[in-house]
PDB file of C-alpha atoms in Angstrom:
ATOM      1  CA  MET A   1      -2.399 -14.884   7.120  1.00  0.00           C
ATOM      2  CA  ASN A   2      -0.421 -17.794   6.241  1.00  0.00           C
ATOM      3  CA  LEU A   3      -0.658 -19.979   3.041  1.00  0.00           C
ATOM      4  CA  LYS A   4       1.097 -23.257   3.268  1.00  0.00           C
ATOM      5  CA  ASN A   5       1.811 -25.261   0.134  1.00  0.00           C
ATOM      6  CA  ILE A   6      -1.363 -24.488  -1.701  1.00  0.00           C
ATOM      7  CA  TYR A   7      -2.263 -26.342  -4.912  1.00  0.00           C
ATOM      8  CA  LYS A   8      -5.341 -25.677  -7.099  1.00  0.00           C
ATOM      9  CA  THR A   9      -5.983 -27.257 -10.572  1.00  0.00           C
ATOM     10  CA  PHE A  10      -9.079 -26.456 -12.611  1.00  0.00           C
ATOM     11  CA  ASN A  11     -10.720 -28.966 -14.826  1.00  0.00           C
ATOM     12  CA  PRO A  12      -8.372 -31.840 -13.868  1.00  0.00           C
ATOM     13  CA  GLY A  13      -8.005 -34.692 -16.266  1.00  0.00           C
ATOM     14  CA  THR A  14      -9.528 -32.753 -19.188  1.00  0.00           C
ATOM     15  CA  ILE A  15      -8.039 -31.041 -22.176  1.00  0.00           C
ATOM     16  CA  ASN A  16      -8.678 -27.755 -20.396  1.00  0.00           C
ATOM     17  CA  GLU A  17      -6.657 -28.729 -17.223  1.00  0.00           C
ATOM     18  CA  LYS A  18      -4.952 -25.776 -15.723  1.00  0.00           C
ATOM     19  CA  ARG A  19      -2.751 -25.707 -12.595  1.00  0.00           C
ATOM     20  CA  ALA A  20      -3.492 -22.276 -11.145  1.00  0.00           C
ATOM     21  CA  LEU A  21      -1.636 -22.510  -7.835  1.00  0.00           C
ATOM     22  CA  ASN A  22       1.476 -24.678  -7.582  1.00  0.00           C
ATOM     23  CA  GLY A  23       2.853 -25.107  -4.110  1.00  0.00           C
ATOM     24  CA  LEU A  24       2.063 -21.503  -3.142  1.00  0.00           C
ATOM     25  CA  ASN A  25       3.535 -20.313   0.204  1.00  0.00           C
ATOM     26  CA  LEU A  26       2.951 -16.828   1.603  1.00  0.00           C
ATOM     27  CA  LYS A  27       3.030 -15.554   5.215  1.00  0.00           C
ATOM     28  CA  LEU A  28       1.775 -12.048   5.972  1.00  0.00           C
ATOM     29  CA  ASN A  29       2.831 -10.284   9.186  1.00  0.00           C
ATOM     30  CA  GLU A  30       0.216  -8.396  11.023  1.00  0.00           C
ATOM     31  CA  GLY A  31      -0.179  -4.894   9.466  1.00  0.00           C
ATOM     32  CA  ASP A  32       1.567  -5.939   6.207  1.00  0.00           C
ATOM     33  CA  PHE A  33       0.087  -4.175   3.118  1.00  0.00           C
ATOM     34  CA  VAL A  34       1.091  -6.491   0.254  1.00  0.00           C
ATOM     35  CA  THR A  35       0.601  -5.629  -3.484  1.00  0.00           C
ATOM     36  CA  VAL A  36       0.453  -8.558  -5.856  1.00  0.00           C
ATOM     37  CA  ILE A  37       1.384  -8.339  -9.548  1.00  0.00           C
ATOM     38  CA  GLY A  38       1.948 -10.868 -12.314  1.00  0.00           C
ATOM     39  CA  GLY A  39       0.921 -11.483 -15.883  1.00  0.00           C
ATOM     40  CA  ASN A  40      -2.561 -13.004 -16.877  1.00  0.00           C
ATOM     41  CA  GLY A  41      -2.824 -16.493 -15.636  1.00  0.00           C
ATOM     42  CA  ALA A  42      -0.092 -16.062 -12.944  1.00  0.00           C
ATOM     43  CA  GLY A  43      -2.530 -17.127 -10.173  1.00  0.00           C
ATOM     44  CA  LYS A  44      -3.242 -13.769  -8.499  1.00  0.00           C
ATOM     45  CA  SER A  45      -7.044 -13.895  -8.489  1.00  0.00           C
ATOM     46  CA  THR A  46      -6.991 -17.700  -7.805  1.00  0.00           C
ATOM     47  CA  MET A  47      -4.940 -17.014  -4.657  1.00  0.00           C
ATOM     48  CA  LEU A  48      -7.390 -14.285  -3.529  1.00  0.00           C
ATOM     49  CA  ASN A  49     -10.367 -16.648  -4.111  1.00  0.00           C
ATOM     50  CA  ALA A  50      -8.656 -19.481  -2.386  1.00  0.00           C
ATOM     51  CA  VAL A  51      -8.148 -17.268   0.695  1.00  0.00           C
ATOM     52  CA  ALA A  52     -11.843 -16.061   0.478  1.00  0.00           C
ATOM     53  CA  GLY A  53     -13.123 -19.663   0.178  1.00  0.00           C
ATOM     54  CA  THR A  54     -14.764 -19.033  -3.180  1.00  0.00           C
ATOM     55  CA  TRP A  55     -13.515 -22.601  -4.079  1.00  0.00           C
ATOM     56  CA  PRO A  56     -11.735 -25.275  -2.100  1.00  0.00           C
ATOM     57  CA  VAL A  57      -8.014 -25.878  -2.623  1.00  0.00           C
ATOM     58  CA  ASP A  58      -6.702 -29.295  -3.706  1.00  0.00           C
ATOM     59  CA  GLU A  59      -3.930 -29.300  -1.129  1.00  0.00           C
ATOM     60  CA  GLY A  60      -2.341 -27.078   1.571  1.00  0.00           C
ATOM     61  CA  GLN A  61      -3.444 -25.032   4.511  1.00  0.00           C
ATOM     62  CA  ILE A  62      -4.886 -21.559   4.928  1.00  0.00           C
ATOM     63  CA  LEU A  63      -4.529 -19.809   8.264  1.00  0.00           C
ATOM     64  CA  ILE A  64      -6.111 -16.484   9.049  1.00  0.00           C
ATOM     65  CA  ASP A  65      -5.253 -14.923  12.488  1.00  0.00           C
ATOM     66  CA  ASN A  66      -3.761 -18.328  13.350  1.00  0.00           C
ATOM     67  CA  ILE A  67      -7.106 -20.078  12.712  1.00  0.00           C
ATOM     68  CA  ASP A  68      -7.269 -22.870  10.158  1.00  0.00           C
ATOM     69  CA  VAL A  69      -9.916 -21.808   7.720  1.00  0.00           C
ATOM     70  CA  THR A  70      -8.986 -24.313   4.934  1.00  0.00           C
ATOM     71  CA  LYS A  71     -12.260 -26.303   5.315  1.00  0.00           C
ATOM     72  CA  LEU A  72     -14.498 -23.404   6.276  1.00  0.00           C
ATOM     73  CA  SER A  73     -17.179 -22.261   3.829  1.00  0.00           C
ATOM     74  CA  GLU A  74     -16.918 -18.778   2.124  1.00  0.00           C
ATOM     75  CA  HIS A  75     -19.796 -17.668   4.443  1.00  0.00           C
ATOM     76  CA  LYS A  76     -18.018 -18.718   7.616  1.00  0.00           C
ATOM     77  CA  ARG A  77     -14.745 -17.185   6.460  1.00  0.00           C
ATOM     78  CA  ALA A  78     -16.386 -13.814   5.786  1.00  0.00           C
ATOM     79  CA  THR A  79     -16.218 -13.124   9.578  1.00  0.00           C
ATOM     80  CA  TYR A  80     -12.407 -12.661   9.264  1.00  0.00           C
ATOM     81  CA  LEU A  81     -12.367 -10.871   5.891  1.00  0.00           C
ATOM     82  CA  GLY A  82     -13.136  -7.614   4.198  1.00  0.00           C
ATOM     83  CA  ARG A  83     -13.212  -7.645   0.442  1.00  0.00           C
ATOM     84  CA  VAL A  84     -13.502  -5.085  -2.371  1.00  0.00           C
ATOM     85  CA  PHE A  85     -14.000  -6.443  -5.924  1.00  0.00           C
ATOM     86  CA  GLN A  86     -13.075  -4.963  -9.279  1.00  0.00           C
ATOM     87  CA  ASP A  87     -16.558  -4.195 -10.354  1.00  0.00           C
ATOM     88  CA  PRO A  88     -17.952  -1.081  -8.533  1.00  0.00           C
ATOM     89  CA  MET A  89     -21.432  -2.665  -8.796  1.00  0.00           C
ATOM     90  CA  THR A  90     -20.411  -5.566  -6.505  1.00  0.00           C
ATOM     91  CA  GLY A  91     -20.234  -5.173  -2.732  1.00  0.00           C
ATOM     92  CA  THR A  92     -23.101  -2.798  -2.317  1.00  0.00           C
ATOM     93  CA  ALA A  93     -26.982  -2.936  -2.439  1.00  0.00           C
ATOM     94  CA  ALA A  94     -27.792  -0.507  -5.332  1.00  0.00           C
ATOM     95  CA  THR A  95     -31.387  -0.029  -4.481  1.00  0.00           C
ATOM     96  CA  MET A  96     -30.682   0.831  -0.816  1.00  0.00           C
ATOM     97  CA  GLY A  97     -29.500   4.133   0.555  1.00  0.00           C
ATOM     98  CA  ILE A  98     -25.842   4.922   1.650  1.00  0.00           C
ATOM     99  CA  GLU A  99     -26.751   4.770   5.366  1.00  0.00           C
ATOM    100  CA  GLU A 100     -28.678   1.492   4.887  1.00  0.00           C
ATOM    101  CA  ASN A 101     -25.632  -0.113   3.198  1.00  0.00           C
ATOM    102  CA  LEU A 102     -23.390   1.074   5.992  1.00  0.00           C
ATOM    103  CA  ALA A 103     -25.820  -0.309   8.571  1.00  0.00           C
ATOM    104  CA  LEU A 104     -25.820  -3.677   6.861  1.00  0.00           C
ATOM    105  CA  ALA A 105     -22.021  -3.792   6.978  1.00  0.00           C
ATOM    106  CA  LYS A 106     -21.960  -2.550  10.616  1.00  0.00           C
ATOM    107  CA  ARG A 107     -24.398  -5.135  11.821  1.00  0.00           C
ATOM    108  CA  ARG A 108     -23.050  -8.079   9.764  1.00  0.00           C
ATOM    109  CA  GLY A 109     -22.771 -11.239  11.919  1.00  0.00           C
ATOM    110  CA  LYS A 110     -25.133  -9.838  14.525  1.00  0.00           C
ATOM    111  CA  ASN A 111     -28.742 -10.727  15.301  1.00  0.00           C
ATOM    112  CA  PRO A 112     -30.621 -10.660  12.023  1.00  0.00           C
ATOM    113  CA  ARG A 113     -33.546  -9.009  13.658  1.00  0.00           C
ATOM    114  CA  LEU A 114     -31.313  -5.956  14.178  1.00  0.00           C
ATOM    115  CA  LEU A 115     -31.216  -5.512  10.443  1.00  0.00           C
ATOM    116  CA  ARG A 116     -34.875  -4.840  10.374  1.00  0.00           C
ATOM    117  CA  SER A 117     -34.764  -2.157  13.121  1.00  0.00           C
ATOM    118  CA  GLY A 118     -34.323   1.486  12.007  1.00  0.00           C
ATOM    119  CA  ILE A 119     -31.096   3.390  11.934  1.00  0.00           C
ATOM    120  CA  THR A 120     -30.581   5.343  15.134  1.00  0.00           C
ATOM    121  CA  LYS A 121     -29.526   8.973  15.423  1.00  0.00           C
ATOM    122  CA  ALA A 122     -26.208   7.899  16.938  1.00  0.00           C
ATOM    123  CA  GLU A 123     -25.567   5.506  14.045  1.00  0.00           C
ATOM    124  CA  ARG A 124     -26.343   8.296  11.547  1.00  0.00           C
ATOM    125  CA  GLU A 125     -23.858  10.530  13.170  1.00  0.00           C
ATOM    126  CA  GLU A 126     -21.255   7.801  13.139  1.00  0.00           C
ATOM    127  CA  TYR A 127     -21.799   7.229   9.401  1.00  0.00           C
ATOM    128  CA  LYS A 128     -21.591  10.920   8.700  1.00  0.00           C
ATOM    129  CA  GLU A 129     -18.161  11.159  10.428  1.00  0.00           C
ATOM    130  CA  LEU A 130     -16.897   8.128   8.606  1.00  0.00           C
ATOM    131  CA  LEU A 131     -17.998   9.314   5.232  1.00  0.00           C
ATOM    132  CA  LYS A 132     -16.524  12.796   5.848  1.00  0.00           C
ATOM    133  CA  ILE A 133     -13.067  11.060   5.884  1.00  0.00           C
ATOM    134  CA  LEU A 134     -13.605  10.133   2.285  1.00  0.00           C
ATOM    135  CA  GLY A 135     -13.799  13.730   1.174  1.00  0.00           C
ATOM    136  CA  LEU A 136     -16.406  12.915  -1.501  1.00  0.00           C
ATOM    137  CA  GLY A 137     -19.379  14.839   0.069  1.00  0.00           C
ATOM    138  CA  LEU A 138     -21.304  11.569   0.731  1.00  0.00           C
ATOM    139  CA  GLU A 139     -21.919  12.584   4.360  1.00  0.00           C
ATOM    140  CA  ASP A 140     -24.660  14.918   2.956  1.00  0.00           C
ATOM    141  CA  ARG A 141     -26.355  12.208   0.932  1.00  0.00           C
ATOM    142  CA  LEU A 142     -27.045   9.517   3.488  1.00  0.00           C
ATOM    143  CA  THR A 143     -30.439   8.570   1.978  1.00  0.00           C
ATOM    144  CA  SER A 144     -29.249   8.550  -1.605  1.00  0.00           C
ATOM    145  CA  LYS A 145     -29.628   5.261  -3.381  1.00  0.00           C
ATOM    146  CA  VAL A 146     -26.135   3.694  -3.882  1.00  0.00           C
ATOM    147  CA  GLY A 147     -27.116   2.938  -7.564  1.00  0.00           C
ATOM    148  CA  LEU A 148     -26.936   6.666  -8.267  1.00  0.00           C
ATOM    149  CA  LEU A 149     -23.340   7.065  -7.211  1.00  0.00           C
ATOM    150  CA  SER A 150     -20.382   7.197  -9.528  1.00  0.00           C
ATOM    151  CA  GLY A 151     -17.956   4.162  -9.770  1.00  0.00           C
ATOM    152  CA  GLY A 152     -15.330   5.856  -7.696  1.00  0.00           C
ATOM    153  CA  GLN A 153     -17.927   6.853  -5.006  1.00  0.00           C
ATOM    154  CA  ARG A 154     -19.218   3.272  -4.868  1.00  0.00           C
ATOM    155  CA  GLN A 155     -15.758   1.844  -4.551  1.00  0.00           C
ATOM    156  CA  ALA A 156     -14.915   4.290  -1.742  1.00  0.00           C
ATOM    157  CA  LEU A 157     -18.068   3.297   0.060  1.00  0.00           C
ATOM    158  CA  THR A 158     -17.471  -0.481  -0.513  1.00  0.00           C
ATOM    159  CA  LEU A 159     -13.980   0.090   1.048  1.00  0.00           C
ATOM    160  CA  LEU A 160     -15.514   1.831   4.046  1.00  0.00           C
ATOM    161  CA  MET A 161     -18.043  -1.042   4.414  1.00  0.00           C
ATOM    162  CA  ALA A 162     -15.411  -3.754   3.989  1.00  0.00           C
ATOM    163  CA  THR A 163     -13.272  -2.221   6.846  1.00  0.00           C
ATOM    164  CA  LEU A 164     -16.063  -1.124   9.223  1.00  0.00           C
ATOM    165  CA  GLN A 165     -15.567  -4.229  11.418  1.00  0.00           C
ATOM    166  CA  LYS A 166     -11.786  -4.039  11.192  1.00  0.00           C
ATOM    167  CA  PRO A 167     -11.316  -7.383   9.429  1.00  0.00           C
ATOM    168  CA  LYS A 168      -8.381  -9.647  10.190  1.00  0.00           C
ATOM    169  CA  LEU A 169      -7.514  -9.513   6.452  1.00  0.00           C
ATOM    170  CA  LEU A 170      -8.577  -7.056   3.692  1.00  0.00           C
ATOM    171  CA  LEU A 171      -8.666  -8.373   0.168  1.00  0.00           C
ATOM    172  CA  LEU A 172      -8.555  -5.822  -2.640  1.00  0.00           C
ATOM    173  CA  ASP A 173      -9.189  -7.498  -6.033  1.00  0.00           C
ATOM    174  CA  GLU A 174      -7.957  -4.993  -8.643  1.00  0.00           C
ATOM    175  CA  HIS A 175     -10.361  -2.628  -6.926  1.00  0.00           C
ATOM    176  CA  THR A 176      -9.403   0.375  -9.089  1.00  0.00           C
ATOM    177  CA  ALA A 177      -9.037  -1.359 -12.487  1.00  0.00           C
ATOM    178  CA  ALA A 178     -12.485  -0.255 -13.726  1.00  0.00           C
ATOM    179  CA  LEU A 179     -11.995   3.456 -12.736  1.00  0.00           C
ATOM    180  CA  ASP A 180     -10.524   6.362 -14.722  1.00  0.00           C
ATOM    181  CA  PRO A 181      -6.849   7.287 -13.603  1.00  0.00           C
ATOM    182  CA  LYS A 182      -7.882  10.305 -11.461  1.00  0.00           C
ATOM    183  CA  THR A 183     -10.640   8.413  -9.656  1.00  0.00           C
ATOM    184  CA  ALA A 184      -8.377   5.373  -9.242  1.00  0.00           C
ATOM    185  CA  SER A 185      -5.784   7.597  -7.632  1.00  0.00           C
ATOM    186  CA  LYS A 186      -8.321   8.991  -5.161  1.00  0.00           C
ATOM    187  CA  VAL A 187      -9.608   5.547  -4.241  1.00  0.00           C
ATOM    188  CA  LEU A 188      -6.010   4.402  -3.635  1.00  0.00           C
ATOM    189  CA  GLU A 189      -5.379   7.475  -1.429  1.00  0.00           C
ATOM    190  CA  ILE A 190      -8.487   6.527   0.635  1.00  0.00           C
ATOM    191  CA  THR A 191      -7.240   2.917   0.782  1.00  0.00           C
ATOM    192  CA  ASP A 192      -3.818   3.986   2.113  1.00  0.00           C
ATOM    193  CA  MET A 193      -5.474   6.168   4.685  1.00  0.00           C
ATOM    194  CA  ILE A 194      -7.900   3.517   6.022  1.00  0.00           C
ATOM    195  CA  VAL A 195      -5.214   0.699   5.964  1.00  0.00           C
ATOM    196  CA  ASN A 196      -2.704   2.787   7.810  1.00  0.00           C
ATOM    197  CA  ARG A 197      -5.218   4.208  10.272  1.00  0.00           C
ATOM    198  CA  ASP A 198      -6.591   0.805  11.267  1.00  0.00           C
ATOM    199  CA  HIS A 199      -3.330  -1.080  10.847  1.00  0.00           C
ATOM    200  CA  LEU A 200      -5.105  -3.590   8.582  1.00  0.00           C
ATOM    201  CA  THR A 201      -3.305  -6.627   7.084  1.00  0.00           C
ATOM    202  CA  THR A 202      -4.011  -6.241   3.370  1.00  0.00           C
ATOM    203  CA  LEU A 203      -3.592  -8.089   0.138  1.00  0.00           C
ATOM    204  CA  MET A 204      -4.052  -5.922  -2.996  1.00  0.00           C
ATOM    205  CA  ILE A 205      -3.945  -7.379  -6.531  1.00  0.00           C
ATOM    206  CA  THR A 206      -3.174  -4.803  -9.232  1.00  0.00           C
ATOM    207  CA  HIS A 207      -2.281  -4.840 -12.854  1.00  0.00           C
ATOM    208  CA  ASN A 208      -0.439  -1.514 -12.599  1.00  0.00           C
ATOM    209  CA  MET A 209       3.290  -1.789 -11.635  1.00  0.00           C
ATOM    210  CA  LYS A 210       3.560   1.835 -10.624  1.00  0.00           C
ATOM    211  CA  ASP A 211       0.618   1.385  -8.125  1.00  0.00           C
ATOM    212  CA  ALA A 212       2.226  -1.797  -6.918  1.00  0.00           C
ATOM    213  CA  ILE A 213       5.365   0.053  -6.162  1.00  0.00           C
ATOM    214  CA  ALA A 214       3.796   3.157  -4.742  1.00  0.00           C
ATOM    215  CA  HIS A 215       1.481   1.448  -2.251  1.00  0.00           C
ATOM    216  CA  GLY A 216       2.048  -0.929   0.634  1.00  0.00           C
ATOM    217  CA  ASN A 217       5.252  -2.125   2.441  1.00  0.00           C
ATOM    218  CA  ARG A 218       5.749  -5.214   0.451  1.00  0.00           C
ATOM    219  CA  LEU A 219       5.418  -6.362  -3.203  1.00  0.00           C
ATOM    220  CA  ILE A 220       5.070  -9.925  -4.503  1.00  0.00           C
ATOM    221  CA  MET A 221       5.199 -11.069  -8.114  1.00  0.00           C
ATOM    222  CA  MET A 222       3.532 -14.208  -9.150  1.00  0.00           C
ATOM    223  CA  MET A 223       4.184 -16.527 -12.129  1.00  0.00           C
ATOM    224  CA  GLU A 224       2.686 -19.885 -12.881  1.00  0.00           C
ATOM    225  CA  GLY A 225       0.955 -20.189  -9.546  1.00  0.00           C
ATOM    226  CA  LYS A 226       3.983 -19.383  -7.362  1.00  0.00           C
ATOM    227  CA  ILE A 227       5.682 -16.394  -5.896  1.00  0.00           C
ATOM    228  CA  ILE A 228       8.855 -15.585  -7.722  1.00  0.00           C
ATOM    229  CA  LEU A 229       9.733 -12.186  -6.057  1.00  0.00           C
ATOM    230  CA  ASP A 230       9.003 -10.806  -2.558  1.00  0.00           C
ATOM    231  CA  ILE A 231      10.364  -7.296  -2.096  1.00  0.00           C
ATOM    232  CA  GLN A 232       9.916  -5.422   1.130  1.00  0.00           C
ATOM    233  CA  GLY A 233      11.217  -2.761   3.476  1.00  0.00           C
ATOM    234  CA  GLU A 234      13.947  -0.438   2.170  1.00  0.00           C
ATOM    235  CA  GLU A 235      14.408  -2.392  -1.016  1.00  0.00           C
ATOM    236  CA  LYS A 236      10.705  -1.752  -1.979  1.00  0.00           C
ATOM    237  CA  LYS A 237      10.913   1.959  -1.163  1.00  0.00           C
ATOM    238  CA  LYS A 238      13.774   2.319  -3.697  1.00  0.00           C
ATOM    239  CA  LEU A 239      12.027   0.206  -6.407  1.00  0.00           C
ATOM    240  CA  THR A 240      11.432   1.499  -9.919  1.00  0.00           C
ATOM    241  CA  VAL A 241       9.470  -0.152 -12.803  1.00  0.00           C
ATOM    242  CA  LYS A 242      12.733  -0.812 -14.672  1.00  0.00           C
ATOM    243  CA  ASN A 243      14.356  -2.379 -11.609  1.00  0.00           C
ATOM    244  CA  LEU A 244      11.281  -4.510 -11.035  1.00  0.00           C
ATOM    245  CA  LEU A 245      11.307  -5.692 -14.655  1.00  0.00           C
ATOM    246  CA  ASP A 246      15.060  -6.596 -14.421  1.00  0.00           C
ATOM    247  CA  GLN A 247      14.405  -8.550 -11.256  1.00  0.00           C
ATOM    248  CA  PHE A 248      11.520 -10.342 -12.925  1.00  0.00           C
ATOM    249  CA  GLU A 249      13.715 -11.349 -15.890  1.00  0.00           C
ATOM    250  CA  LYS A 250      16.461 -12.595 -13.471  1.00  0.00           C
ATOM    251  CA  ALA A 251      13.923 -14.657 -11.359  1.00  0.00           C
ATOM    252  CA  SER A 252      11.958 -16.105 -14.189  1.00  0.00           C
ATOM    253  CA  GLY A 253      14.578 -16.409 -16.947  1.00  0.00           C
ATOM    254  CA  GLU A 254      12.256 -14.653 -19.447  1.00  0.00           C
ATOM    255  CA  GLU A 255      11.122 -11.172 -20.413  1.00  0.00           C
ATOM    256  CA  PHE A 256       7.911  -9.733 -18.924  1.00  0.00           C
ATOM    257  CA  SER A 257       5.201  -9.533 -21.526  1.00  0.00           C
ATOM    258  CA  ASN A 258       5.070  -5.889 -22.674  1.00  0.00           C
ATOM    259  CA  ASP A 259       1.519  -5.134 -21.630  1.00  0.00           C
ATOM    260  CA  SER A 260       0.871  -1.350 -21.346  1.00  0.00           C
ATOM    261  CA  ALA A 261      -1.588  -1.952 -18.416  1.00  0.00           C
ATOM    262  CA  LEU A 262       1.137  -3.464 -16.427  1.00  0.00           C
ATOM    263  CA  LEU A 263       3.331  -0.423 -16.958  1.00  0.00           C
ATOM    264  CA  GLY A 264       0.522   2.093 -16.577  1.00  0.00           C
TER     265      GLY A 264
END
């Protein structure tokens, strides 16, 4: 993925005008797992939504797998992307069974008539094996309605669905923020396993500095719609929260707002 000089302003020319992205540049190498942090209003979610095509950008270019998707609709971009949202209720069909949700994800982009055909024995076996990897016992509940699952189970299932077709880019939008710490930790463990196994290029927004440091091979910090820190490789492996806060102060010329969620 390559973001070139991206600008986005909301409510231009009004009293509520807000420049959310301000000449943003970011290039991800294949297989990069990048964690993204920054205070409220730094532009993290705006960047993710710009990549997903949720809204058009004012200026700049968005490339995914070397294909210019800047003018493509959200629907057309979905071919290249997998996405997991913050809300565990988003991303799955609550009234359908686990196996039906997986079948929808598996058949996405294929002949719509295929969606109406039943799930084959071979598919069911494939789904069982995939679910086993999660370690949540869902392989024994294939016909259970997804609406009956816990938040953590739903996020793990959504993650599986989002990566079933091995997307060119996986977008994780604070996907553990609504979960309790123990469940969040389990979902992050599953995230690491799937991303590493499939060598997926991944962009993960988080409010939690410790998670941002512990996961991925690269960490970026945003402020006022730009990237002010980009830490990777050996430097990232040695990173601590204190060190990150020091670097932020040096790069921004101000102290990081003392929000407990950011230090969690």
